[in-house]
Tab-separated table of C-alpha atoms and ligand atoms in Angstrom:
chain	number	residue	atom	x	y	z
A	1	MET	CA	111.893	3.462	-158.110
A	2	SER	CA	110.068	0.419	-156.784
A	3	ASP	CA	110.268	-3.087	-158.237
A	4	THR	CA	107.832	-3.738	-161.060
A	5	ARG	CA	104.612	-5.661	-160.492
A	6	GLU	CA	102.528	-6.137	-163.592
A	7	THR	CA	100.059	-8.455	-165.206
A	8	ARG	CA	100.213	-10.043	-168.622
A	9	GLY	CA	97.645	-7.624	-170.057
A	10	GLU	CA	99.868	-4.663	-169.309
A	11	LEU	CA	102.892	-6.308	-170.781
A	12	VAL	CA	101.687	-7.899	-173.992
A	13	GLY	CA	98.196	-7.288	-175.279
A	14	ASP	CA	97.667	-10.677	-176.918
A	15	GLY	CA	99.903	-12.616	-174.549
A	16	CYS	CA	101.694	-14.108	-177.545
A	17	GLY	CA	104.436	-11.680	-178.544
A	18	GLN	CA	107.205	-13.888	-177.213
A	19	GLN	CA	108.918	-14.589	-180.562
A	20	HIS	CA	109.689	-10.900	-180.790
A	21	TYR	CA	111.295	-10.938	-177.333
A	22	ILE	CA	113.242	-14.113	-178.144
A	23	SER	CA	114.903	-12.175	-180.996
A	24	LEU	CA	115.611	-9.198	-178.750
A	25	VAL	CA	117.188	-11.345	-176.018
A	26	SER	CA	119.177	-13.290	-178.664
A	27	GLU	CA	120.779	-10.025	-179.760
A	28	ILE	CA	121.845	-9.240	-176.199
A	29	ILE	CA	123.139	-12.805	-175.735
A	30	SER	CA	125.124	-12.657	-179.015
A	31	GLN	CA	126.805	-9.517	-177.798
A	32	GLN	CA	127.583	-11.075	-174.406
A	33	THR	CA	128.888	-14.231	-176.086
A	34	ALA	CA	131.240	-12.214	-178.307
A	35	GLU	CA	132.596	-10.384	-175.257
A	36	ALA	CA	132.912	-13.459	-173.011
A	37	GLY	CA	134.079	-15.835	-175.747
A	38	ARG	CA	131.576	-18.515	-174.688
A	39	LEU	CA	127.866	-19.197	-174.748
A	40	PRO	CA	125.998	-18.396	-171.527
A	41	GLY	CA	124.512	-21.310	-169.593
A	42	VAL	CA	120.986	-21.916	-168.335
A	43	TYR	CA	120.236	-24.127	-165.346
A	44	ILE	CA	116.649	-25.209	-164.644
A	45	MET	CA	115.435	-26.755	-161.383
A	46	THR	CA	112.076	-28.485	-161.654
A	47	PHE	CA	109.902	-29.332	-158.674
A	48	GLY	CA	106.556	-31.125	-158.662
A	49	CYS	CA	104.412	-32.860	-161.226
A	50	GLN	CA	104.554	-33.872	-164.886
A	51	GLN	CA	102.942	-30.590	-165.878
A	52	ASN	CA	105.926	-28.770	-164.397
A	53	GLU	CA	108.302	-31.144	-166.182
A	54	ALA	CA	106.528	-30.308	-169.442
A	55	ASP	CA	106.696	-26.601	-168.652
A	56	SER	CA	110.426	-26.912	-167.943
A	57	GLU	CA	110.948	-28.520	-171.345
A	58	ARG	CA	109.324	-25.443	-172.800
A	59	LEU	CA	111.409	-23.131	-170.610
A	60	ALA	CA	114.526	-24.941	-171.836
A	61	GLY	CA	113.409	-24.631	-175.477
A	62	VAL	CA	112.784	-20.933	-175.124
A	63	ALA	CA	116.125	-20.407	-173.317
A	64	GLU	CA	117.985	-22.288	-176.059
A	65	ALA	CA	116.263	-20.230	-178.739
A	66	MET	CA	117.512	-17.112	-176.968
A	67	GLY	CA	121.100	-18.395	-177.159
A	68	TYR	CA	121.646	-20.164	-173.831
A	69	VAL	CA	123.111	-23.658	-173.523
A	70	MET	CA	121.973	-26.124	-170.858
A	71	VAL	CA	124.467	-26.622	-168.007
A	72	ASP	CA	124.487	-29.140	-165.152
A	73	ARG	CA	125.345	-26.836	-162.259
A	74	PRO	CA	123.868	-23.475	-161.233
A	75	GLU	CA	127.412	-22.164	-160.672
A	76	GLU	CA	128.019	-22.408	-164.444
A	77	ALA	CA	124.825	-20.592	-165.417
A	78	SER	CA	124.029	-17.022	-166.401
A	79	LEU	CA	120.324	-17.778	-166.190
A	80	ILE	CA	118.947	-19.885	-163.335
A	81	ILE	CA	115.284	-20.869	-163.282
A	82	ALA	CA	113.452	-22.470	-160.353
A	83	ASN	CA	110.170	-23.960	-161.612
A	84	THR	CA	108.333	-24.464	-158.337
A	85	CYS	CA	105.458	-26.576	-157.010
A	86	ALA	CA	102.728	-25.701	-154.513
A	87	VAL	CA	100.973	-29.009	-154.015
A	88	ARG	CA	102.002	-29.180	-150.348
A	89	GLU	CA	103.652	-26.913	-147.823
A	90	HIS	CA	106.640	-29.269	-147.892
A	91	ALA	CA	107.036	-28.796	-151.666
A	92	GLU	CA	107.086	-25.033	-151.196
A	93	GLN	CA	109.664	-25.209	-148.411
A	94	LYS	CA	111.852	-27.425	-150.604
A	95	ALA	CA	111.714	-24.930	-153.479
A	96	LEU	CA	112.421	-22.007	-151.157
A	97	SER	CA	115.394	-23.796	-149.672
A	98	HIS	CA	116.864	-24.416	-153.153
A	99	ILE	CA	116.231	-20.797	-154.104
A	100	GLY	CA	117.938	-19.768	-150.840
A	101	ARG	CA	121.088	-21.599	-151.907
A	102	LEU	CA	121.336	-19.391	-155.000
A	103	LYS	CA	122.290	-16.407	-152.850
A	104	HIS	CA	125.987	-17.257	-152.925
A	105	ILE	CA	125.863	-17.713	-156.722
A	106	LYS	CA	124.471	-14.233	-157.178
A	107	LYS	CA	127.241	-12.950	-154.889
A	108	GLU	CA	129.919	-14.610	-157.028
A	109	ASN	CA	128.245	-13.640	-160.293
A	110	PRO	CA	126.004	-10.553	-159.900
A	111	ALA	CA	125.178	-10.600	-163.648
A	112	ALA	CA	123.435	-13.975	-163.348
A	113	VAL	CA	119.669	-13.657	-163.693
A	114	ILE	CA	117.621	-15.705	-161.232
A	115	VAL	CA	114.006	-16.527	-162.123
A	116	ALA	CA	111.395	-18.163	-159.896
A	117	CYS	CA	108.213	-19.403	-161.558
A	118	GLY	CA	105.617	-22.163	-161.265
A	119	CYS	CA	102.708	-22.830	-158.948
A	120	MET	CA	104.311	-21.633	-155.706
A	121	THR	CA	105.157	-18.244	-157.138
A	122	ALA	CA	101.666	-17.830	-158.573
A	123	GLN	CA	100.584	-16.976	-155.016
A	124	GLU	CA	100.781	-13.355	-154.014
A	125	HIS	CA	102.046	-14.075	-150.483
A	126	ARG	CA	104.954	-16.081	-151.909
A	127	GLN	CA	105.772	-13.318	-154.391
A	128	ASN	CA	105.851	-10.853	-151.486
A	129	GLU	CA	108.079	-13.211	-149.507
A	130	LEU	CA	110.507	-13.517	-152.418
A	131	LYS	CA	110.440	-9.780	-152.898
A	132	GLN	CA	111.339	-9.070	-149.293
A	133	ARG	CA	113.497	-11.993	-148.198
A	134	TYR	CA	115.202	-13.083	-151.435
A	135	PRO	CA	116.516	-9.826	-152.949
A	136	TYR	CA	118.820	-11.702	-155.326
A	137	VAL	CA	115.865	-13.182	-157.260
A	138	ASP	CA	115.406	-11.021	-160.368
A	139	ILE	CA	112.147	-12.211	-161.907
A	140	VAL	CA	109.172	-13.857	-160.233
A	141	LEU	CA	106.204	-15.072	-162.242
A	142	GLY	CA	103.578	-17.754	-161.853
A	143	SER	CA	102.774	-20.930	-163.727
A	144	SER	CA	102.908	-19.050	-167.028
A	145	GLY	CA	106.702	-18.970	-166.603
A	146	TRP	CA	107.678	-20.448	-169.947
A	147	GLN	CA	105.081	-18.362	-171.720
A	148	ARG	CA	106.534	-15.041	-170.605
A	149	LEU	CA	110.213	-15.644	-169.917
A	150	PRO	CA	111.604	-13.923	-173.057
A	151	GLU	CA	109.707	-10.724	-172.457
A	152	LEU	CA	110.592	-10.388	-168.785
A	153	LEU	CA	114.176	-11.449	-169.333
A	154	TYR	CA	114.545	-8.835	-172.037
A	155	ARG	CA	113.275	-6.154	-169.703
A	156	ARG	CA	115.571	-7.228	-166.884
A	157	LEU	CA	118.598	-7.453	-169.184
A	158	SER	CA	117.712	-3.994	-170.498
A	159	GLY	CA	118.117	-2.537	-167.032
A	160	GLU	CA	114.663	-2.698	-165.484
A	161	ARG	CA	114.408	-3.438	-161.785
A	162	ARG	CA	113.173	-6.739	-160.373
A	163	LEU	CA	109.948	-7.939	-161.996
A	164	PHE	CA	107.000	-9.566	-160.225
A	165	CYS	CA	104.083	-10.849	-162.278
A	166	LEU	CA	100.970	-12.690	-161.240
A	167	ASP	CA	99.247	-14.756	-163.931
A	168	ASP	CA	96.041	-13.323	-165.286
A	169	GLY	CA	94.838	-16.115	-167.541
A	170	GLY	CA	95.853	-14.550	-170.878
A	171	ALA	CA	96.145	-16.566	-174.077
A	172	VAL	CA	98.642	-19.440	-174.083
A	173	PRO	CA	101.201	-18.821	-176.826
A	174	GLU	CA	101.757	-21.503	-179.458
A	175	ASN	CA	104.777	-22.310	-181.586
A	176	LEU	CA	107.368	-21.583	-178.915
A	177	PRO	CA	110.318	-23.986	-179.008
A	178	VAL	CA	110.491	-27.073	-176.781
A	179	ARG	CA	113.632	-28.881	-175.685
A	180	ARG	CA	112.486	-32.382	-174.799
A	181	GLU	CA	114.357	-34.499	-172.313
A	182	PHE	CA	113.729	-37.700	-174.284
A	183	SER	CA	113.249	-38.302	-177.992
A	184	TYR	CA	111.248	-41.517	-177.608
A	185	LYS	CA	108.707	-40.351	-175.024
A	186	ALA	CA	107.066	-36.997	-174.599
A	187	TRP	CA	104.661	-34.943	-172.542
A	188	LEU	CA	102.129	-33.192	-174.719
A	189	PRO	CA	100.111	-30.578	-172.801
A	190	VAL	CA	96.579	-30.325	-174.156
A	191	MET	CA	95.206	-27.880	-171.614
A	192	TYR	CA	96.196	-25.722	-168.698
A	193	GLY	CA	94.415	-24.922	-165.436
A	194	CYS	CA	91.452	-26.532	-163.739
A	195	ASP	CA	87.838	-25.519	-163.084
A	196	ASN	CA	86.999	-28.143	-160.495
A	197	TYR	CA	87.932	-26.669	-157.120
A	198	CYS	CA	88.288	-29.928	-155.223
A	199	SER	CA	88.348	-28.696	-151.650
A	200	TYR	CA	91.871	-29.971	-150.870
A	201	CYS	CA	93.589	-28.774	-154.041
A	202	ILE	CA	95.458	-25.553	-154.753
A	203	VAL	CA	95.687	-26.025	-158.532
A	204	PRO	CA	92.700	-23.882	-159.617
A	205	TYR	CA	94.062	-21.010	-157.533
A	206	VAL	CA	97.583	-21.177	-158.935
A	207	ARG	CA	97.060	-22.426	-162.486
A	208	GLY	CA	93.850	-20.590	-163.224
A	209	ARG	CA	90.798	-21.591	-165.249
A	210	GLU	CA	90.858	-24.341	-167.866
A	211	GLN	CA	92.337	-23.307	-171.190
A	212	SER	CA	92.385	-25.917	-173.927
A	213	ARG	CA	94.910	-25.757	-176.712
A	214	ARG	CA	93.450	-25.809	-180.204
A	215	PRO	CA	93.157	-29.363	-181.592
A	216	GLU	CA	95.101	-28.412	-184.736
A	217	ASP	CA	98.066	-27.243	-182.597
A	218	ILE	CA	98.034	-30.445	-180.539
A	219	LEU	CA	97.706	-32.635	-183.633
A	220	ALA	CA	100.561	-30.819	-185.358
A	221	GLU	CA	102.773	-31.374	-182.313
A	222	ALA	CA	101.743	-35.042	-182.083
A	223	ARG	CA	102.517	-35.581	-185.790
A	224	GLU	CA	105.903	-33.966	-185.368
A	225	LEU	CA	106.667	-36.166	-182.345
A	226	VAL	CA	105.696	-39.362	-184.140
A	227	GLY	CA	107.599	-38.236	-187.245
A	228	ASN	CA	110.689	-37.796	-185.078
A	229	GLY	CA	110.413	-41.341	-183.715
A	230	CYS	CA	108.536	-40.709	-180.474
A	231	ARG	CA	106.971	-43.960	-179.231
A	232	ASP	CA	105.072	-42.861	-176.163
A	233	ILE	CA	103.016	-39.672	-175.980
A	234	THR	CA	101.295	-38.610	-172.763
A	235	LEU	CA	98.581	-35.999	-173.164
A	236	LEU	CA	98.742	-33.748	-170.128
A	237	GLY	CA	96.238	-31.632	-168.285
A	238	GLN	CA	94.874	-31.302	-164.747
A	239	ASN	CA	91.606	-32.789	-166.000
A	240	VAL	CA	92.060	-33.973	-169.570
A	241	ASN	CA	88.534	-35.396	-169.652
A	242	SER	CA	87.089	-31.894	-169.818
A	243	TYR	CA	89.377	-30.947	-172.712
A	244	GLY	CA	87.657	-28.739	-175.260
A	245	ARG	CA	84.789	-27.552	-173.091
A	246	ASP	CA	86.101	-23.977	-173.106
A	247	LEU	CA	86.618	-24.028	-176.888
A	248	GLY	CA	82.860	-24.075	-177.438
A	249	THR	CA	83.163	-26.031	-180.702
A	250	GLY	CA	81.954	-29.442	-179.541
A	251	TYR	CA	85.424	-30.922	-180.089
A	252	ASP	CA	86.170	-33.058	-177.025
A	253	PHE	CA	88.806	-35.332	-175.546
A	254	ALA	CA	87.305	-38.440	-177.145
A	255	GLN	CA	87.665	-36.797	-180.560
A	256	LEU	CA	91.239	-35.803	-179.755
A	257	ILE	CA	92.066	-39.414	-178.820
A	258	SER	CA	90.548	-40.623	-182.110
A	259	ASP	CA	92.368	-38.013	-184.195
A	260	ILE	CA	95.775	-38.635	-182.607
A	261	SER	CA	95.207	-42.389	-182.921
A	262	ALA	CA	94.768	-41.902	-186.672
A	263	ILE	CA	98.376	-40.700	-187.011
A	264	GLU	CA	100.390	-43.445	-188.657
A	265	GLY	CA	103.248	-44.904	-186.655
A	266	ASP	CA	104.178	-47.312	-183.874
A	267	PHE	CA	103.465	-45.326	-180.745
A	268	ARG	CA	101.457	-45.471	-177.539
A	269	LEU	CA	99.058	-42.796	-176.468
A	270	ARG	CA	98.597	-42.066	-172.767
A	271	PHE	CA	96.883	-39.305	-170.855
A	272	MET	CA	96.740	-37.853	-167.387
A	273	THR	CA	94.984	-36.852	-165.246
A	274	SER	CA	91.359	-37.905	-165.515
A	275	HIS	CA	88.436	-36.811	-163.395
A	276	PRO	CA	85.854	-39.593	-162.890
A	277	LYS	CA	82.924	-37.195	-163.280
A	278	ASP	CA	84.082	-36.375	-166.829
A	279	ALA	CA	85.185	-39.867	-167.912
A	280	THR	CA	82.381	-40.401	-170.412
A	281	ARG	CA	81.307	-43.536	-172.244
A	282	ARG	CA	82.151	-41.702	-175.443
A	283	LEU	CA	85.747	-41.383	-174.223
A	284	VAL	CA	85.897	-45.042	-173.165
A	285	ASP	CA	84.550	-46.060	-176.598
A	286	ALA	CA	87.196	-43.939	-178.343
A	287	LEU	CA	89.922	-45.584	-176.254
A	288	ALA	CA	88.543	-49.060	-176.911
A	289	LYS	CA	88.558	-48.429	-180.675
A	290	SER	CA	92.060	-46.963	-180.715
A	291	ASP	CA	94.996	-49.224	-181.554
A	292	LYS	CA	97.347	-46.586	-180.116
A	293	ALA	CA	95.756	-45.892	-176.716
A	294	ALA	CA	97.744	-47.634	-173.992
A	295	ARG	CA	95.786	-50.151	-171.952
A	296	HIS	CA	96.071	-48.100	-168.779
A	297	PHE	CA	93.480	-45.833	-167.202
A	298	HIS	CA	94.406	-43.748	-164.174
A	299	LEU	CA	91.131	-42.774	-162.537
A	300	PRO	CA	91.656	-40.958	-159.224
A	301	LEU	CA	89.045	-42.107	-156.706
A	302	GLN	CA	90.372	-40.173	-153.658
A	303	SER	CA	87.830	-41.742	-151.265
A	304	GLY	CA	85.285	-44.553	-151.257
A	305	SER	CA	82.921	-42.674	-148.943
A	306	ASP	CA	80.105	-40.626	-150.467
A	307	LYS	CA	80.201	-38.277	-147.491
A	308	ILE	CA	83.914	-37.588	-147.948
A	309	LEU	CA	83.613	-37.300	-151.740
A	310	LYS	CA	81.013	-34.606	-151.150
A	311	ALA	CA	83.259	-32.783	-148.670
A	312	MET	CA	86.045	-33.023	-151.256
A	313	ASN	CA	83.713	-31.464	-153.866
A	314	ARG	CA	84.484	-34.296	-156.261
A	315	ARG	CA	80.984	-34.356	-157.781
A	316	TYR	CA	80.680	-38.125	-158.249
A	317	ASN	CA	79.765	-40.880	-155.838
A	318	ARG	CA	80.664	-44.518	-155.248
A	319	ALA	CA	77.939	-45.762	-157.558
A	320	ASN	CA	78.957	-43.460	-160.461
A	321	TYR	CA	82.588	-44.416	-160.019
A	322	LEU	CA	81.852	-48.159	-159.980
A	323	ASP	CA	79.652	-47.764	-163.090
A	324	THR	CA	82.490	-46.035	-164.934
A	325	VAL	CA	84.939	-48.771	-163.929
A	326	ALA	CA	82.476	-51.467	-165.039
A	327	TYR	CA	82.073	-49.821	-168.455
A	328	ILE	CA	85.839	-49.388	-168.898
A	329	ARG	CA	86.332	-53.087	-168.121
A	330	GLU	CA	83.446	-54.130	-170.349
A	331	ARG	CA	84.973	-52.288	-173.334
A	332	MET	CA	88.629	-53.034	-172.491
A	333	PRO	CA	88.888	-56.211	-170.387
A	334	ASP	CA	92.708	-56.100	-170.480
A	335	ILE	CA	92.966	-52.565	-169.090
A	336	ALA	CA	95.202	-51.779	-166.103
A	337	LEU	CA	93.436	-49.487	-163.657
A	338	THR	CA	95.275	-47.258	-161.212
A	339	SER	CA	94.068	-44.613	-158.815
A	340	ASP	CA	94.898	-41.967	-156.194
A	341	ILE	CA	93.590	-42.223	-152.643
A	342	ILE	CA	93.750	-39.627	-149.894
A	343	VAL	CA	93.434	-40.986	-146.346
A	344	GLY	CA	92.542	-38.883	-143.324
A	345	PHE	CA	90.551	-36.172	-145.082
A	346	PRO	CA	88.799	-33.959	-142.471
A	347	GLY	CA	85.762	-35.739	-141.031
A	348	GLU	CA	86.829	-39.206	-142.276
A	349	THR	CA	85.547	-41.755	-139.748
A	350	ASP	CA	86.473	-45.430	-139.444
A	351	GLU	CA	83.303	-46.225	-141.461
A	352	ASP	CA	84.296	-43.801	-144.223
A	353	PHE	CA	87.723	-45.372	-144.384
A	354	GLU	CA	86.114	-48.831	-144.485
A	355	ASP	CA	84.156	-47.624	-147.540
A	356	THR	CA	87.468	-46.796	-149.210
A	357	LEU	CA	88.902	-50.228	-148.420
A	358	ASP	CA	85.682	-51.779	-149.700
A	359	ILE	CA	85.936	-50.070	-153.073
A	360	ILE	CA	89.610	-51.039	-153.323
A	361	ARG	CA	88.613	-54.674	-152.780
A	362	ARG	CA	85.817	-54.428	-155.346
A	363	VAL	CA	87.742	-52.667	-158.111
A	364	ARG	CA	91.104	-54.363	-157.508
A	365	PHE	CA	93.296	-51.626	-158.951
A	366	ASP	CA	96.638	-52.615	-160.447
A	367	MET	CA	98.204	-49.942	-158.299
A	368	ILE	CA	97.266	-46.914	-156.253
A	369	PHE	CA	99.113	-43.794	-155.198
A	370	SER	CA	98.192	-43.222	-151.565
A	371	PHE	CA	98.481	-39.873	-149.843
A	372	VAL	CA	97.991	-38.846	-146.251
A	373	PHE	CA	95.866	-35.700	-146.190
A	374	SER	CA	97.849	-32.638	-145.254
A	375	PRO	CA	96.095	-29.278	-145.001
A	376	ARG	CA	97.052	-27.019	-147.868
A	377	ARG	CA	96.933	-23.323	-147.003
A	378	GLY	CA	94.534	-21.438	-149.281
A	379	THR	CA	92.143	-24.382	-149.784
A	380	PRO	CA	88.775	-24.924	-148.037
A	381	ALA	CA	89.860	-28.284	-146.577
A	382	ALA	CA	92.677	-26.622	-144.627
A	383	ASP	CA	90.097	-24.695	-142.595
A	384	MET	CA	87.741	-27.617	-141.903
A	385	ASP	CA	87.553	-28.100	-138.165
A	386	ASN	CA	87.241	-31.889	-138.005
A	387	GLN	CA	90.870	-32.725	-138.884
A	388	VAL	CA	91.899	-36.358	-138.337
A	389	PRO	CA	94.695	-36.953	-135.790
A	390	GLY	CA	98.096	-37.794	-137.268
A	391	GLU	CA	98.377	-41.285	-135.748
A	392	VAL	CA	94.948	-42.268	-137.122
A	393	LYS	CA	95.965	-41.075	-140.589
A	394	THR	CA	99.169	-43.115	-140.365
A	395	GLN	CA	97.316	-46.279	-139.291
A	396	ARG	CA	94.842	-45.916	-142.149
A	397	TYR	CA	97.619	-45.256	-144.637
A	398	LEU	CA	99.439	-48.429	-143.561
A	399	ALA	CA	96.260	-50.519	-143.748
A	400	LEU	CA	95.550	-49.184	-147.232
A	401	VAL	CA	99.068	-49.871	-148.478
A	402	GLU	CA	98.992	-53.414	-147.058
A	403	LEU	CA	95.695	-54.197	-148.788
A	404	GLN	CA	96.764	-52.705	-152.109
A	405	ASN	CA	100.175	-54.402	-152.098
A	406	ALA	CA	98.500	-57.782	-151.683
A	407	ILE	CA	96.156	-57.020	-154.608
A	408	SER	CA	98.983	-55.710	-156.835
A	409	GLU	CA	101.030	-58.811	-156.085
A	410	GLU	CA	98.131	-61.101	-157.028
A	411	ILE	CA	97.389	-59.191	-160.241
A	412	ASN	CA	101.030	-59.206	-161.324
A	413	LYS	CA	101.315	-62.978	-160.753
A	414	ARG	CA	99.036	-63.379	-163.755
A	415	PHE	CA	101.878	-62.173	-165.972
A	416	GLN	CA	104.140	-65.064	-164.925
A	417	GLY	CA	105.289	-66.865	-168.085
A	418	SER	CA	103.700	-64.375	-170.497
A	419	VAL	CA	105.473	-62.197	-173.064
A	420	VAL	CA	105.037	-58.437	-172.662
A	421	ARG	CA	105.999	-55.588	-174.968
A	422	VAL	CA	108.181	-53.083	-173.149
A	423	LEU	CA	109.311	-49.611	-174.138
A	424	CYS	CA	112.835	-49.563	-172.703
A	425	ASP	CA	113.873	-46.582	-170.544
A	426	GLY	CA	117.436	-47.693	-169.804
A	427	PRO	CA	119.468	-49.218	-166.988
A	428	SER	CA	118.034	-49.421	-163.499
A	429	LYS	CA	119.511	-47.014	-160.946
A	430	THR	CA	120.523	-49.814	-158.594
A	431	ASP	CA	121.730	-52.484	-161.042
A	432	LYS	CA	123.179	-51.218	-164.317
A	433	SER	CA	122.943	-54.643	-165.968
A	434	MET	CA	119.161	-54.634	-165.558
A	435	TYR	CA	117.206	-52.443	-167.949
A	436	GLY	CA	113.749	-51.133	-167.150
A	437	GLY	CA	110.768	-50.119	-169.202
A	438	ARG	CA	106.990	-50.055	-169.217
A	439	THR	CA	104.253	-52.103	-170.783
A	440	SER	CA	101.138	-50.665	-172.371
A	441	GLY	CA	99.440	-51.191	-168.987
A	442	ASN	CA	102.254	-49.148	-167.378
A	443	LYS	CA	103.777	-52.125	-165.551
A	444	ILE	CA	107.455	-51.695	-164.816
A	445	VAL	CA	109.529	-54.540	-166.275
A	446	TYR	CA	113.218	-55.293	-165.635
A	447	TYR	CA	115.388	-57.551	-167.761
A	448	PRO	CA	119.091	-57.902	-168.658
A	449	GLY	CA	119.320	-55.339	-171.449
A	450	GLU	CA	121.683	-53.345	-173.598
A	451	GLN	CA	122.214	-49.728	-174.634
A	452	ALA	CA	120.599	-50.261	-178.040
A	453	ASP	CA	117.278	-51.131	-176.360
A	454	ILE	CA	116.785	-47.620	-174.978
A	455	GLY	CA	113.806	-45.955	-176.616
A	456	ASN	CA	112.782	-49.130	-178.456
A	457	PHE	CA	110.110	-51.762	-177.958
A	458	VAL	CA	111.465	-55.039	-176.621
A	459	ASN	CA	109.582	-58.279	-175.938
A	460	VAL	CA	110.281	-59.736	-172.504
A	461	LYS	CA	109.250	-63.133	-171.153
A	462	VAL	CA	108.190	-62.666	-167.532
A	463	GLU	CA	109.889	-65.065	-165.116
A	464	ARG	CA	109.217	-63.461	-161.742
A	465	THR	CA	106.703	-60.969	-160.430
A	466	GLU	CA	106.426	-58.635	-157.447
A	467	ALA	CA	103.813	-56.095	-156.389
A	468	PHE	CA	105.601	-53.238	-158.168
A	469	ALA	CA	107.511	-54.878	-161.022
A	470	LEU	CA	107.865	-57.804	-163.393
A	471	TYR	CA	111.232	-59.469	-164.133
A	472	GLY	CA	112.238	-61.517	-167.158
A	473	THR	CA	114.460	-61.909	-170.213
A	474	LYS	CA	114.304	-60.682	-173.794
A	475	THR	CA	112.640	-63.026	-176.217
A	476	GLY	CA	111.890	-63.330	-179.921
A	477	GLU	CA	108.423	-64.649	-179.075
A	478	PRO	CA	105.503	-62.332	-179.867
A	479	ALA	CA	103.851	-60.446	-177.041
A	480	ALA	CA	100.293	-61.328	-176.094
A	481	ASP	CA	99.381	-57.646	-176.371
A	482	ASN	CA	101.133	-55.884	-179.212
A	483	ARG	CA	100.415	-52.358	-178.034
B	1	LIG	S1	90.432	-31.920	-160.608
B	1	LIG	FE1	90.482	-31.385	-158.443
B	1	LIG	S2	92.352	-32.391	-157.699
B	1	LIG	FE2	92.534	-32.296	-159.915
B	1	LIG	S3	93.647	-30.391	-160.312
B	1	LIG	FE3	91.465	-29.900	-160.441
B	1	LIG	S4	90.935	-29.182	-158.387
B	1	LIG	FE4	92.899	-30.264	-158.209
């Protein structure tokens, strides 16, 4: 008998029968627990972006509902899940290397079930590779991992052979449990997939077409979060600005922002990631009116050259982008703007790069995330023949970082002496006496703090600033911005 390769449609007609499988797996786990005298452990490795982190919280919730308890080491687990990333070749190699290390665990404990899911394993060639070269991996499925785990686990535990499933864009199940890493801040996925096909990006190929969650499901989850004391909610999606388009009801992201903002409570509302072509005035107006929306807008530019934006298939140009920024600043003068920039995209000349530097100087972002273009197999940009030499990419990257650091430093100096409201995350990794948190504008702030601050808003008087952080001490004075 060969290993099983199936699609969602063949497994569960409506894609949403997972509660039934949770009960079936729970029965098996109860039996195993009675025999072993202890609860089985689940260990989850998460690679990649915030969407994967959110998916892992859902994987953990589903695993707990089936009777597993979270453990800190794979050696202690009966269920090991690798939630992989495909954004770059390097990310895939990293995930494969971690999966490779599980071989000895399977040898020690043949009953352990090993699952690989996420964006990397949504690609057929990677599934084939895992099938042939990683025989100890039991279940391989794509980015719908958390949505289908109970069903596939049940089948494996019931004696079926290894299972390989490619995503087929079926319905996203609702009401499955979530085990959140933090109580005071939360990811809240509003949609899955992407329809944009930027020429450098693998996401539409591995996460499928856009699927928006129903507003009532999102609002119910947001209300529950706020009711449980959550103070910072980040709405997640590959392109949140196009939220709702596939629902066909006219309900859009601006409406979602307004409706979540109407929930009573002291919380901040964030979102990521935006696409400039879909960042409408209606959305900006909704943000400006909201007393919950954080004063931070991450608007990935990617390049300041119209020629390169076209080659990237971004579907906006310099002028549109600058118009959007001008309107955001007109409606919210205190907003912090951040962006993503890719340097060295195929065909990028010195003039194109100059256009990027020019737009950075004009907009003066609070911060940017800069990336050196690396060809991603399976995307059109990987096959473009005018690739930029490595040393040129490095030089441009360094020039970009130098310019941006100087701008960030100047912008942050403005906070010197002011009082900012910080949601405390806890002690810094390098100095346990210093606690860190974020402002509404997403600035990182460090101050001498205490355990009780974690998860709470604290006012901090800024005494020193750097390009990447503000430093100060707690104060009873009111913050200039009370968000
Ligand atoms: S908008 Fe473009 S870059 Fe963002 S996920 Fe979609 S295809 Fe990728």
